[in-house]
N, CA, C and O atoms as a GROMACS GRO file, in nm:
protein
  332
    1UNK      N    1   9.144  11.816   9.652
    1UNK     CA    2   9.144  11.960   9.668
    1UNK      C    3   9.274  12.018   9.610
    1UNK      O    4   9.368  11.945   9.580
    2UNK      N    5   9.275  12.146   9.596
    2UNK     CA    6   9.394  12.215   9.544
    2UNK      C    7   9.512  12.196   9.638
    2UNK      O    8   9.625  12.179   9.593
    3UNK      N    9   9.488  12.199   9.769
    3UNK     CA   10   9.595  12.182   9.867
    3UNK      C   11   9.654  12.041   9.859
    3UNK      O   12   9.776  12.025   9.872
    4UNK      N   13   9.570  11.940   9.839
    4UNK     CA   14   9.618  11.802   9.827
    4UNK      C   15   9.701  11.786   9.700
    4UNK      O   16   9.804  11.719   9.701
    5UNK      N   17   9.655  11.847   9.592
    5UNK     CA   18   9.729  11.840   9.466
    5UNK      C   19   9.867  11.904   9.481
    5UNK      O   20   9.966  11.848   9.433
    6UNK      N   21   9.874  12.019   9.547
    6UNK     CA   22  10.003  12.085   9.570
    6UNK      C   23  10.094  12.000   9.659
    6UNK      O   24  10.215  11.996   9.637
    7UNK      N   25  10.036  11.933   9.756
    7UNK     CA   26  10.113  11.846   9.845
    7UNK      C   27  10.180  11.732   9.768
    7UNK      O   28  10.294  11.696   9.796
    8UNK      N   29  10.108  11.676   9.672
    8UNK     CA   30  10.164  11.569   9.588
    8UNK      C   31  10.272  11.626   9.498
    8UNK      O   32  10.378  11.564   9.482
    9UNK      N   33  10.248  11.742   9.438
    9UNK     CA   34  10.347  11.804   9.350
    9UNK      C   35  10.474  11.841   9.425
    9UNK      O   36  10.584  11.832   9.370
   10UNK      N   37  10.460  11.882   9.551
   10UNK     CA   38  10.576  11.918   9.634
   10UNK      C   39  10.642  11.796   9.697
   10UNK      O   40  10.741  11.809   9.769
   11UNK      N   41  10.587  11.678   9.670
   11UNK     CA   42  10.636  11.549   9.722
   11UNK      C   43  10.628  11.537   9.874
   11UNK      O   44  10.705  11.463   9.936
   12UNK      N   45  10.533  11.612   9.935
   12UNK     CA   46  10.507  11.598  10.078
   12UNK      C   47  10.413  11.480  10.103
   12UNK      O   48  10.404  11.429  10.215
   13UNK      N   49  10.345  11.438   9.998
   13UNK     CA   50  10.254  11.323  10.006
   13UNK      C   51  10.252  11.256   9.869
   13UNK      O   52  10.307  11.307   9.772
   14UNK      N   53  10.186  11.140   9.863
   14UNK     CA   54  10.178  11.066   9.738
   14UNK      C   55  10.042  10.997   9.730
   14UNK      O   56   9.972  10.982   9.831
   15UNK      N   57  10.005  10.956   9.609
   15UNK     CA   58   9.878  10.889   9.586
   15UNK      C   59   9.906  10.740   9.568
   15UNK      O   60   9.986  10.700   9.482
   16UNK      N   61   9.840  10.659   9.649
   16UNK     CA   62   9.862  10.514   9.646
   16UNK      C   63   9.735  10.443   9.602
   16UNK      O   64   9.627  10.469   9.654
   17UNK      N   65   9.750  10.352   9.506
   17UNK     CA   66   9.640  10.267   9.461
   17UNK      C   67   9.666  10.128   9.518
   17UNK      O   68   9.774  10.073   9.500
   18UNK      N   69   9.567  10.072   9.586
   18UNK     CA   70   9.578   9.939   9.644
   18UNK      C   71   9.472   9.848   9.585
   18UNK      O   72   9.353   9.881   9.584
   19UNK      N   73   9.515   9.733   9.536
   19UNK     CA   74   9.425   9.628   9.490
   19UNK      C   75   9.413   9.527   9.604
   19UNK      O   76   9.513   9.470   9.646
   20UNK      N   77   9.292   9.505   9.652
   20UNK     CA   78   9.265   9.405   9.757
   20UNK      C   79   9.202   9.284   9.690
   20UNK      O   80   9.093   9.293   9.633
   21UNK      N   81   9.271   9.170   9.697
   21UNK     CA   82   9.223   9.048   9.633
   21UNK      C   83   9.146   8.962   9.733
   21UNK      O   84   9.146   8.990   9.853
   22UNK      N   85   9.080   8.858   9.684
   22UNK     CA   86   9.001   8.770   9.772
   22UNK      C   87   9.082   8.654   9.828
   22UNK      O   88   9.036   8.587   9.920
   23UNK      N   89   9.202   8.630   9.774
   23UNK     CA   90   9.282   8.519   9.826
   23UNK      C   91   9.429   8.557   9.830
   23UNK      O   92   9.473   8.649   9.760
   24UNK      N   93   9.506   8.485   9.911
   24UNK     CA   94   9.648   8.515   9.924
   24UNK      C   95   9.736   8.398   9.881
   24UNK      O   96   9.851   8.386   9.924
   25UNK      N   97   9.683   8.311   9.795
   25UNK     CA   98   9.760   8.194   9.753
   25UNK      C   99   9.787   8.191   9.603
   25UNK      O  100   9.895   8.149   9.561
   26UNK      N  101   9.692   8.233   9.522
   26UNK     CA  102   9.711   8.224   9.377
   26UNK      C  103   9.798   8.339   9.326
   26UNK      O  104   9.805   8.446   9.387
   27UNK      N  105   9.864   8.314   9.214
   27UNK     CA  106   9.945   8.417   9.151
   27UNK      C  107   9.854   8.513   9.076
   27UNK      O  108   9.765   8.471   9.002
   28UNK      N  109   9.878   8.641   9.095
   28UNK     CA  110   9.798   8.744   9.030
   28UNK      C  111   9.894   8.836   8.954
   28UNK      O  112   9.978   8.903   9.013
   29UNK      N  113   9.880   8.838   8.822
   29UNK     CA  114   9.966   8.922   8.740
   29UNK      C  115   9.883   8.999   8.639
   29UNK      O  116   9.772   8.960   8.605
   30UNK      N  117   9.939   9.108   8.592
   30UNK     CA  118   9.872   9.189   8.492
   30UNK      C  119   9.919   9.332   8.498
   30UNK      O  120  10.029   9.361   8.546
   31UNK      N  121   9.834   9.422   8.450
   31UNK     CA  122   9.866   9.564   8.446
   31UNK      C  123   9.750   9.646   8.500
   31UNK      O  124   9.633   9.614   8.480
   32UNK      N  125   9.786   9.753   8.570
   32UNK     CA  126   9.691   9.856   8.608
   32UNK      C  127   9.730   9.979   8.528
   32UNK      O  128   9.844  10.025   8.537
   33UNK      N  129   9.638  10.032   8.451
   33UNK     CA  130   9.665  10.151   8.372
   33UNK      C  131   9.593  10.270   8.434
   33UNK      O  132   9.473  10.264   8.462
   34UNK      N  133   9.668  10.376   8.456
   34UNK     CA  134   9.613  10.501   8.507
   34UNK      C  135   9.633  10.605   8.398
   34UNK      O  136   9.746  10.644   8.368
   35UNK      N  137   9.524  10.650   8.339
   35UNK     CA  138   9.530  10.749   8.230
   35UNK      C  139   9.624  10.703   8.118
   35UNK      O  140   9.694  10.784   8.057
   36UNK      N  141   9.625  10.573   8.092
   36UNK     CA  142   9.706  10.519   7.984
   36UNK      C  143   9.847  10.478   8.024
   36UNK      O  144   9.917  10.414   7.945
   37UNK      N  145   9.892  10.514   8.146
   37UNK     CA  146  10.025  10.474   8.194
   37UNK      C  147  10.014  10.338   8.262
   37UNK      O  148   9.944  10.322   8.362
   38UNK      N  149  10.086  10.238   8.206
   38UNK     CA  150  10.076  10.099   8.254
   38UNK      C  151  10.171  10.072   8.370
   38UNK      O  152  10.288  10.112   8.366
   39UNK      N  153  10.121  10.005   8.472
   39UNK     CA  154  10.199   9.960   8.588
   39UNK      C  155  10.178   9.810   8.602
   39UNK      O  156  10.064   9.764   8.618
   40UNK      N  157  10.286   9.734   8.597
   40UNK     CA  158  10.278   9.588   8.606
   40UNK      C  159  10.261   9.545   8.752
   40UNK      O  160  10.320   9.604   8.842
   41UNK      N  161  10.179   9.441   8.776
   41UNK     CA  162  10.172   9.380   8.909
   41UNK      C  163  10.191   9.231   8.897
   41UNK      O  164  10.150   9.169   8.799
   42UNK      N  165  10.254   9.173   8.999
   42UNK     CA  166  10.283   9.029   9.006
   42UNK      C  167  10.297   8.994   9.152
   42UNK      O  168  10.398   9.026   9.214
   43UNK      N  169  10.196   8.929   9.208
   43UNK     CA  170  10.197   8.901   9.351
   43UNK      C  171  10.115   8.777   9.386
   43UNK      O  172  10.026   8.737   9.310
   44UNK      N  173  10.146   8.719   9.499
   44UNK     CA  174  10.064   8.613   9.558
   44UNK      C  175   9.999   8.664   9.688
   44UNK      O  176   9.926   8.590   9.755
   45UNK      N  177  10.026   8.789   9.722
   45UNK     CA  178   9.976   8.848   9.846
   45UNK      C  179   9.826   8.881   9.834
   45UNK      O  180   9.768   8.878   9.726
   46UNK      N  181   9.766   8.912   9.948
   46UNK     CA  182   9.624   8.947   9.954
   46UNK      C  183   9.599   9.088   9.899
   46UNK      O  184   9.488   9.122   9.860
   47UNK      N  185   9.706   9.172   9.897
   47UNK     CA  186   9.691   9.306   9.844
   47UNK      C  187   9.819   9.348   9.772
   47UNK      O  188   9.926   9.292   9.794
   48UNK      N  189   9.804   9.448   9.686
   48UNK     CA  190   9.917   9.501   9.611
   48UNK      C  191   9.898   9.652   9.602
   48UNK      O  192   9.792   9.698   9.558
   49UNK      N  193   9.999   9.729   9.641
   49UNK     CA  194   9.989   9.875   9.641
   49UNK      C  195  10.098   9.935   9.552
   49UNK      O  196  10.211   9.887   9.550
   50UNK      N  197  10.061  10.040   9.479
   50UNK     CA  198  10.157  10.112   9.396
   50UNK      C  199  10.137  10.263   9.410
   50UNK      O  200  10.025  10.310   9.433
   51UNK      N  201  10.246  10.336   9.396
   51UNK     CA  202  10.243  10.482   9.397
   51UNK      C  203  10.205  10.527   9.256
   51UNK      O  204  10.276  10.498   9.160
   52UNK      N  205  10.094  10.598   9.244
   52UNK     CA  206  10.047  10.645   9.113
   52UNK      C  207  10.055  10.797   9.100
   52UNK      O  208   9.990  10.856   9.013
   53UNK      N  209  10.133  10.860   9.186
   53UNK     CA  210  10.142  11.007   9.188
   53UNK      C  211  10.181  11.065   9.053
   53UNK      O  212  10.128  11.170   9.013
   54UNK      N  213  10.272  11.000   8.982
   54UNK     CA  214  10.317  11.052   8.853
   54UNK      C  215  10.218  11.027   8.740
   54UNK      O  216  10.232  11.084   8.632
   55UNK      N  217  10.119  10.942   8.765
   55UNK     CA  218  10.024  10.903   8.660
   55UNK      C  219   9.893  10.980   8.663
   55UNK      O  220   9.819  10.980   8.565
   56UNK      N  221   9.862  11.046   8.774
   56UNK     CA  222   9.732  11.111   8.789
   56UNK      C  223   9.734  11.255   8.741
   56UNK      O  224   9.839  11.318   8.730
   57UNK      N  225   9.616  11.304   8.712
   57UNK     CA  226   9.598  11.443   8.671
   57UNK      C  227   9.490  11.505   8.760
   57UNK      O  228   9.416  11.434   8.828
   58UNK      N  229   9.482  11.636   8.758
   58UNK     CA  230   9.378  11.706   8.832
   58UNK      C  231   9.242  11.671   8.771
   58UNK      O  232   9.228  11.665   8.649
   59UNK      N  233   9.142  11.647   8.856
   59UNK     CA  234   9.009  11.612   8.808
   59UNK      C  235   8.991  11.462   8.800
   59UNK      O  236   9.042  11.388   8.884
   60UNK      N  237   8.918  11.417   8.700
   60UNK     CA  238   8.889  11.274   8.684
   60UNK      C  239   9.007  11.200   8.623
   60UNK      O  240   9.082  11.256   8.542
   61UNK      N  241   9.024  11.073   8.664
   61UNK     CA  242   9.131  10.988   8.614
   61UNK      C  243   9.071  10.854   8.572
   61UNK      O  244   8.976  10.805   8.633
   62UNK      N  245   9.130  10.794   8.467
   62UNK     CA  246   9.083  10.665   8.417
   62UNK      C  247   9.169  10.554   8.477
   62UNK      O  248   9.292  10.563   8.479
   63UNK      N  249   9.103  10.448   8.526
   63UNK     CA  250   9.171  10.331   8.581
   63UNK      C  251   9.123  10.209   8.505
   63UNK      O  252   9.003  10.186   8.491
   64UNK      N  253   9.218  10.130   8.456
   64UNK     CA  254   9.185  10.006   8.385
   64UNK      C  255   9.273   9.895   8.442
   64UNK      O  256   9.394   9.912   8.456
   65UNK      N  257   9.212   9.780   8.474
   65UNK     CA  258   9.284   9.664   8.523
   65UNK      C  259   9.282   9.558   8.415
   65UNK      O  260   9.175   9.518   8.368
   66UNK      N  261   9.400   9.512   8.375
   66UNK     CA  262   9.413   9.408   8.273
   66UNK      C  263   9.490   9.291   8.332
   66UNK      O  264   9.613   9.285   8.321
   67UNK      N  265   9.419   9.195   8.395
   67UNK     CA  266   9.489   9.080   8.452
   67UNK      C  267   9.531   8.981   8.343
   67UNK      O  268   9.468   8.973   8.237
   68UNK      N  269   9.638   8.906   8.371
   68UNK     CA  270   9.684   8.802   8.278
   68UNK      C  271   9.586   8.686   8.275
   68UNK      O  272   9.564   8.625   8.170
   69UNK      N  273   9.526   8.657   8.391
   69UNK     CA  274   9.422   8.556   8.403
   69UNK      C  275   9.311   8.615   8.489
   69UNK      O  276   9.327   8.724   8.544
   70UNK      N  277   9.202   8.546   8.501
   70UNK     CA  278   9.091   8.595   8.582
   70UNK      C  279   9.135   8.609   8.728
   70UNK      O  280   9.192   8.517   8.785
   71UNK      N  281   9.107   8.725   8.787
   71UNK     CA  282   9.134   8.748   8.929
   71UNK      C  283   9.006   8.797   8.994
   71UNK      O  284   8.918   8.851   8.928
   72UNK      N  285   8.997   8.776   9.125
   72UNK     CA  286   8.884   8.828   9.200
   72UNK      C  287   8.934   8.943   9.285
   72UNK      O  288   9.019   8.926   9.373
   73UNK      N  289   8.880   9.059   9.258
   73UNK     CA  290   8.918   9.181   9.328
   73UNK      C  291   8.809   9.214   9.430
   73UNK      O  292   8.692   9.228   9.394
   74UNK      N  293   8.849   9.227   9.556
   74UNK     CA  294   8.754   9.260   9.662
   74UNK      C  295   8.733   9.410   9.673
   74UNK      O  296   8.622   9.457   9.698
   75UNK      N  297   8.843   9.485   9.653
   75UNK     CA  298   8.833   9.630   9.668
   75UNK      C  299   8.949   9.698   9.596
   75UNK      O  300   9.059   9.645   9.590
   76UNK      N  301   8.923   9.816   9.542
   76UNK     CA  302   9.024   9.902   9.485
   76UNK      C  303   9.019  10.032   9.564
   76UNK      O  304   8.915  10.097   9.571
   77UNK      N  305   9.133  10.070   9.624
   77UNK     CA  306   9.138  10.187   9.711
   77UNK      C  307   9.242  10.284   9.657
   77UNK      O  308   9.354  10.243   9.624
   78UNK      N  309   9.206  10.412   9.649
   78UNK     CA  310   9.300  10.517   9.613
   78UNK      C  311   9.305  10.614   9.730
   78UNK      O  312   9.203  10.671   9.770
   79UNK      N  313   9.427  10.633   9.785
   79UNK     CA  314   9.441  10.717   9.904
   79UNK      C  315   9.556  10.817   9.888
   79UNK      O  316   9.654  10.790   9.819
   80UNK      N  317   9.541  10.931   9.953
   80UNK     CA  318   9.649  11.028   9.965
   80UNK      C  319   9.726  10.992  10.091
   80UNK      O  320   9.668  10.990  10.200
   81UNK      N  321   9.855  10.964  10.079
   81UNK     CA  322   9.938  10.923  10.192
   81UNK      C  323  10.044  11.027  10.219
   81UNK      O  324  10.096  11.090  10.127
   82UNK      N  325  10.076  11.047  10.346
   82UNK     CA  326  10.183  11.139  10.384
   82UNK      C  327  10.316  11.072  10.361
   82UNK      O  328  10.333  10.954  10.390
   83UNK      N  329  10.412  11.148  10.309
   83UNK     CA  330  10.545  11.095  10.281
   83UNK      C  331  10.629  11.090  10.406
   83UNK      O  332  10.745  11.048  10.402
   0.00000   0.00000   0.00000
């Protein structure tokens, strides 16, 4: 909504993208691109979260995941979080 967009612009909240993986033992590396802006990830955890507030635009946004090796993704979540 317009109010949510203003909240992010005013830095009262932020947009978080979370990758939920199927395992917490293997190394998972690669890039998540939001509208062409690349964000590197490197973790052995079950999930990985990044702030994508600076990468998003009003309306539709493109998300691309480019892992270094094959990974199993259980869920991709994008949430508006309060700061």
